[in-house]
JSON list of C-alpha atoms in Angstrom, two decimals:
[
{"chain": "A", "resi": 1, "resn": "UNK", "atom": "CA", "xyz": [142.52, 87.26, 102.43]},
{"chain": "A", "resi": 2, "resn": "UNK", "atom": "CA", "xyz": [143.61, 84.47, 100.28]},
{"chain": "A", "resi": 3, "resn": "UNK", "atom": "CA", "xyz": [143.01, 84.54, 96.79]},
{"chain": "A", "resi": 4, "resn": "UNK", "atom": "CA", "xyz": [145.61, 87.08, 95.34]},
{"chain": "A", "resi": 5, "resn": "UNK", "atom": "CA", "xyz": [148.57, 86.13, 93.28]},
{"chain": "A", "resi": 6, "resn": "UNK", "atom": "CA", "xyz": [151.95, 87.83, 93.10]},
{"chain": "A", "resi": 7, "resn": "UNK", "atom": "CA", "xyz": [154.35, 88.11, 90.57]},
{"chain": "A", "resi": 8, "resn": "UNK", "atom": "CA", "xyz": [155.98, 85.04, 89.94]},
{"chain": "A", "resi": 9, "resn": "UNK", "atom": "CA", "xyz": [152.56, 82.82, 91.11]},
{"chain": "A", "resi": 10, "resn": "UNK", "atom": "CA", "xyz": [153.61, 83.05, 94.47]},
{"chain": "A", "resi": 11, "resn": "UNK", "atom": "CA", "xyz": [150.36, 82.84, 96.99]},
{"chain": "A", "resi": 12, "resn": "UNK", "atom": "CA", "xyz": [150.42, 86.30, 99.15]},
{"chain": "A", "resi": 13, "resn": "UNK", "atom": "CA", "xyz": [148.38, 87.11, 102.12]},
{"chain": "A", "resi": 14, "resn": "UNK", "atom": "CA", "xyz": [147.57, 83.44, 103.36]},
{"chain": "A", "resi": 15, "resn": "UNK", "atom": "CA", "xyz": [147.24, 83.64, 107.41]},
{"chain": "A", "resi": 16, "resn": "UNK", "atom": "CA", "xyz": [150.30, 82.39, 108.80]},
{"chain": "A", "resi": 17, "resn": "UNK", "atom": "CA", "xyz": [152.41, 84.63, 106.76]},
{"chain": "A", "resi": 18, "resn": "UNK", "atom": "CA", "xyz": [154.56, 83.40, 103.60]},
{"chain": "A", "resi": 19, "resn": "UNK", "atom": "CA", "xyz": [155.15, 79.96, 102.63]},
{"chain": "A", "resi": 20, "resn": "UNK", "atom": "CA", "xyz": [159.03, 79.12, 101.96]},
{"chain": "A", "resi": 21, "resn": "UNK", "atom": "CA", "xyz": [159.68, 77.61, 98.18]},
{"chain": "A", "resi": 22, "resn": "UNK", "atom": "CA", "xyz": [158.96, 74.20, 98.24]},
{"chain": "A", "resi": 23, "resn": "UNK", "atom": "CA", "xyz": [161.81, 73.27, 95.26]},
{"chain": "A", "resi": 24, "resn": "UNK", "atom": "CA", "xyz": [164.92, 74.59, 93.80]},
{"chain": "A", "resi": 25, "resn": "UNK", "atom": "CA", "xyz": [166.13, 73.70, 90.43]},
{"chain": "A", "resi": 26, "resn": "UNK", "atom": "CA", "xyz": [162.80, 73.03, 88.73]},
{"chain": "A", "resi": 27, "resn": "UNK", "atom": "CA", "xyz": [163.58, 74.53, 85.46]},
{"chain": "A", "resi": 28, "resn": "UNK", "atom": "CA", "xyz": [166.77, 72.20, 84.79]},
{"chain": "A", "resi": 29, "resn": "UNK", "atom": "CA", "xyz": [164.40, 69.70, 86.11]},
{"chain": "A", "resi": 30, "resn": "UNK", "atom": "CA", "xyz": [161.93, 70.08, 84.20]},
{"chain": "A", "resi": 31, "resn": "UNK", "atom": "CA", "xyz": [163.62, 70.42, 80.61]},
{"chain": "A", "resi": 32, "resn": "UNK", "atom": "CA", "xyz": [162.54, 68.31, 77.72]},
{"chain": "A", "resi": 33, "resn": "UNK", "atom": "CA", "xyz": [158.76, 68.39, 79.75]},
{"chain": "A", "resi": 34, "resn": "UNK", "atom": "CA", "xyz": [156.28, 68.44, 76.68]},
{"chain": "A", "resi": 35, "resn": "UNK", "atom": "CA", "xyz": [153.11, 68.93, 79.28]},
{"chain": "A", "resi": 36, "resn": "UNK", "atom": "CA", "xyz": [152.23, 69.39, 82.77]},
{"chain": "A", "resi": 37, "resn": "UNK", "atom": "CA", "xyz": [148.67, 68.24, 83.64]},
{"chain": "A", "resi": 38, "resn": "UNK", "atom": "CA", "xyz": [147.21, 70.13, 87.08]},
{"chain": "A", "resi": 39, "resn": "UNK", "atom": "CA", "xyz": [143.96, 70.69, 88.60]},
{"chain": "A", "resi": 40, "resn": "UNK", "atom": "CA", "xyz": [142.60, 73.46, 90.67]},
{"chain": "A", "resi": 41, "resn": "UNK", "atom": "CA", "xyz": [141.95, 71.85, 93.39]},
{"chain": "A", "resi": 42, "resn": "UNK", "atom": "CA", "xyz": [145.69, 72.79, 94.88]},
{"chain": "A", "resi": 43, "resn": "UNK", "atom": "CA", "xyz": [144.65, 76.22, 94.54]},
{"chain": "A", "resi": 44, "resn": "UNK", "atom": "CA", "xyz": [142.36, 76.18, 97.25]},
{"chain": "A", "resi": 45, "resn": "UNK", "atom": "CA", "xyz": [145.09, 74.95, 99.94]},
{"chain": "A", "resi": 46, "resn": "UNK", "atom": "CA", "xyz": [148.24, 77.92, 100.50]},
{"chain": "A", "resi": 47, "resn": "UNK", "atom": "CA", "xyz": [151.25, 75.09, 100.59]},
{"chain": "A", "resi": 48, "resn": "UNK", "atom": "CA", "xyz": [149.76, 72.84, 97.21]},
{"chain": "A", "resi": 49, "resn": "UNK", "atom": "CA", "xyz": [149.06, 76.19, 95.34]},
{"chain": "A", "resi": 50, "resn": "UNK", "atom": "CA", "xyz": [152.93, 77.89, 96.11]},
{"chain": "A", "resi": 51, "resn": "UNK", "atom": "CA", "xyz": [154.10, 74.04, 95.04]},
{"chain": "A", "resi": 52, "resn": "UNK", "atom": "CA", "xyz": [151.84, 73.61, 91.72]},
{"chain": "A", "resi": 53, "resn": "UNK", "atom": "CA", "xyz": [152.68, 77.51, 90.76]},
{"chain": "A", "resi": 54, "resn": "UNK", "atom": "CA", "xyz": [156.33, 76.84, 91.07]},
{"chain": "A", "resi": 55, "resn": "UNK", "atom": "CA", "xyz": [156.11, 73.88, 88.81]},
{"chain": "A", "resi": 56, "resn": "UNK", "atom": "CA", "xyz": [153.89, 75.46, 86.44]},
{"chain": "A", "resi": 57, "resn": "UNK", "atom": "CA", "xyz": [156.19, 78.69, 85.79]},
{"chain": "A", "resi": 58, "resn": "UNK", "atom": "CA", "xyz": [159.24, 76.48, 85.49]},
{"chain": "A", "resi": 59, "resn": "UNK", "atom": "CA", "xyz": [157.41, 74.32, 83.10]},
{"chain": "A", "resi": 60, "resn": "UNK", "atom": "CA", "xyz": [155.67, 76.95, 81.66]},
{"chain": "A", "resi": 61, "resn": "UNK", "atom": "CA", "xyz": [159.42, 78.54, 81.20]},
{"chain": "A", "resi": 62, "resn": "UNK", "atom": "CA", "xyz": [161.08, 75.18, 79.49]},
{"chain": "A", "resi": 63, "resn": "UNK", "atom": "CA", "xyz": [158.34, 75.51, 76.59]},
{"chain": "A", "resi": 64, "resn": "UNK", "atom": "CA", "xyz": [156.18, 73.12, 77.82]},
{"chain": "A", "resi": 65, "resn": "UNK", "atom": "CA", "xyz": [152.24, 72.94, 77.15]},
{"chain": "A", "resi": 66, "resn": "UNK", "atom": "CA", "xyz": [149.94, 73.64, 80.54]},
{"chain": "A", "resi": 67, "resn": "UNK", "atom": "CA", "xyz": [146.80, 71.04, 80.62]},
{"chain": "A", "resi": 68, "resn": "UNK", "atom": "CA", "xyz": [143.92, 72.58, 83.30]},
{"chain": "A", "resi": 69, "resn": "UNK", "atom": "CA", "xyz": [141.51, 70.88, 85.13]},
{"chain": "A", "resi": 70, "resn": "UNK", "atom": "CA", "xyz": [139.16, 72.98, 87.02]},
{"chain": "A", "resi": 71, "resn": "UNK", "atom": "CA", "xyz": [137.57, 70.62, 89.27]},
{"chain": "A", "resi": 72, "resn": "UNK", "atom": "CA", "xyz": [135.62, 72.80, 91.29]},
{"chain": "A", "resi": 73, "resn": "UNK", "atom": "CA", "xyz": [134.12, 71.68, 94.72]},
{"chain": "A", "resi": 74, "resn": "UNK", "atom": "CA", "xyz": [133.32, 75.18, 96.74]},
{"chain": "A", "resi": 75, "resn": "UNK", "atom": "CA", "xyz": [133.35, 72.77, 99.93]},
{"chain": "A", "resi": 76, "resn": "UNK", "atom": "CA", "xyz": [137.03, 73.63, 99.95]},
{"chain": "A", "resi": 77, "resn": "UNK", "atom": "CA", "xyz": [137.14, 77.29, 99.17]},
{"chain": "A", "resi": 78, "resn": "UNK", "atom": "CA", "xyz": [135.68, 79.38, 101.65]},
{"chain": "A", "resi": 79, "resn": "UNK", "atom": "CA", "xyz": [135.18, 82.10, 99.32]},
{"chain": "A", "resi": 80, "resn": "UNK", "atom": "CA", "xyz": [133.62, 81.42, 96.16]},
{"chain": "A", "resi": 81, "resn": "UNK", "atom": "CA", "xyz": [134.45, 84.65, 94.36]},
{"chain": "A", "resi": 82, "resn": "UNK", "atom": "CA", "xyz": [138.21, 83.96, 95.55]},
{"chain": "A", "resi": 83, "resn": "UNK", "atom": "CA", "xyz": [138.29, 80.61, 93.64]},
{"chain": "A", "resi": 84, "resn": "UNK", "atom": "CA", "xyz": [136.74, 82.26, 90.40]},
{"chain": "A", "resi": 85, "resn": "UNK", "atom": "CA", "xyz": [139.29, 84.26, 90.23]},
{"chain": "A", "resi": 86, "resn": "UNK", "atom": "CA", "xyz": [142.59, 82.27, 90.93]},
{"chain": "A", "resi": 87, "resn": "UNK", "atom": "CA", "xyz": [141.07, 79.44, 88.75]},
{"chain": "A", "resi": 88, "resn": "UNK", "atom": "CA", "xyz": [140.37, 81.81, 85.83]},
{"chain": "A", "resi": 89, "resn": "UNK", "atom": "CA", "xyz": [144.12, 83.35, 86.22]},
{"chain": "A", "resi": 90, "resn": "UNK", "atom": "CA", "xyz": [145.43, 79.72, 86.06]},
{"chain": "A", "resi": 91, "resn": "UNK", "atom": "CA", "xyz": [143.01, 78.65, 83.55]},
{"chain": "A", "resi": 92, "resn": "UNK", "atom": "CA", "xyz": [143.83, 81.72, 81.45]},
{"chain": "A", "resi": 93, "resn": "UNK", "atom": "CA", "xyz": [147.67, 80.36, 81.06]},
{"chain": "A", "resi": 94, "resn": "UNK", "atom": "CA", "xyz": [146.74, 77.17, 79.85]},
{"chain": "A", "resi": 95, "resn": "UNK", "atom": "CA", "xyz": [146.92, 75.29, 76.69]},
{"chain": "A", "resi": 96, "resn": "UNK", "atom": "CA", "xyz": [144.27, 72.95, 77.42]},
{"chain": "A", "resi": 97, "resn": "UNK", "atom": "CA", "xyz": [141.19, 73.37, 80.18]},
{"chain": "A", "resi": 98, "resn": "UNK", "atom": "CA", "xyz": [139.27, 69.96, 81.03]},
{"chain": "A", "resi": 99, "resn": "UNK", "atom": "CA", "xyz": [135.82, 71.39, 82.39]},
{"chain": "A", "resi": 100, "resn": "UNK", "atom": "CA", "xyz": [132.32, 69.78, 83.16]},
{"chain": "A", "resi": 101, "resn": "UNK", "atom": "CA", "xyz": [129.36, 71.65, 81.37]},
{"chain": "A", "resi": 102, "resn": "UNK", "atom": "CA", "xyz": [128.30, 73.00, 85.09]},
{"chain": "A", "resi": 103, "resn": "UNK", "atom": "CA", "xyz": [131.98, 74.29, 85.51]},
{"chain": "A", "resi": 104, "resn": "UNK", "atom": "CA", "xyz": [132.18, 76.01, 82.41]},
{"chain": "A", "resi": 105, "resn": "UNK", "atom": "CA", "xyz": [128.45, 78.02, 83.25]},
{"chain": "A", "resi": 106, "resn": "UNK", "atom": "CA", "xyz": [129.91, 78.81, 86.93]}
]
């Protein structure tokens, strides 16, 4: 089942086993970043969420600020309760969340 994170933000039991790491080098990369901006959309898809996770620690690990936007359309999770939860875990290491009124009651 998709859904659960590991350690690190790395997505685990996607079908098709593990995804390899998309980038190497993203903390050096990423140092002097004052904010990354991401939406939760990526979550939904196994290869975008490994990607925007490893940015997100790196960034997150540099100092910089996190800026969420949920963005929820359920026509691209096929579990609902699966994309509560990995947007809340996300959303719950943020700085910022951008949210409609009908996001923020789902």
């Amino acid at each position: 089942q998709g859904g659960d994170l590991e350690a690190g933000g790395q997505a685990g039991g996607e079908a098709g086993g593990e995804a390899e790491p998309v980038a190497g080098g993203l903390v050096e990369a990423l140092a002097g970043t004052k904010w990354v901006v991401c939406s939760t959309l990526s979550l939904a898809f196994p290869k975008s969420r490994q990607a925007m996770y490893e940015v997100v620690d790196a960034a997150l690990a540099t100092g910089a600020r996190l800026c969420v936007d949920v963005n929820w359309r359920p026509v691209f999770w096929p579990e609902e309760e699966d994309a509560k939860a990995d947007i809340l875990a996300l959303a719950l290491r943020a700085h910022v969340v951008k949210l409609t009124d009908e996001e923020a009651e789902w």
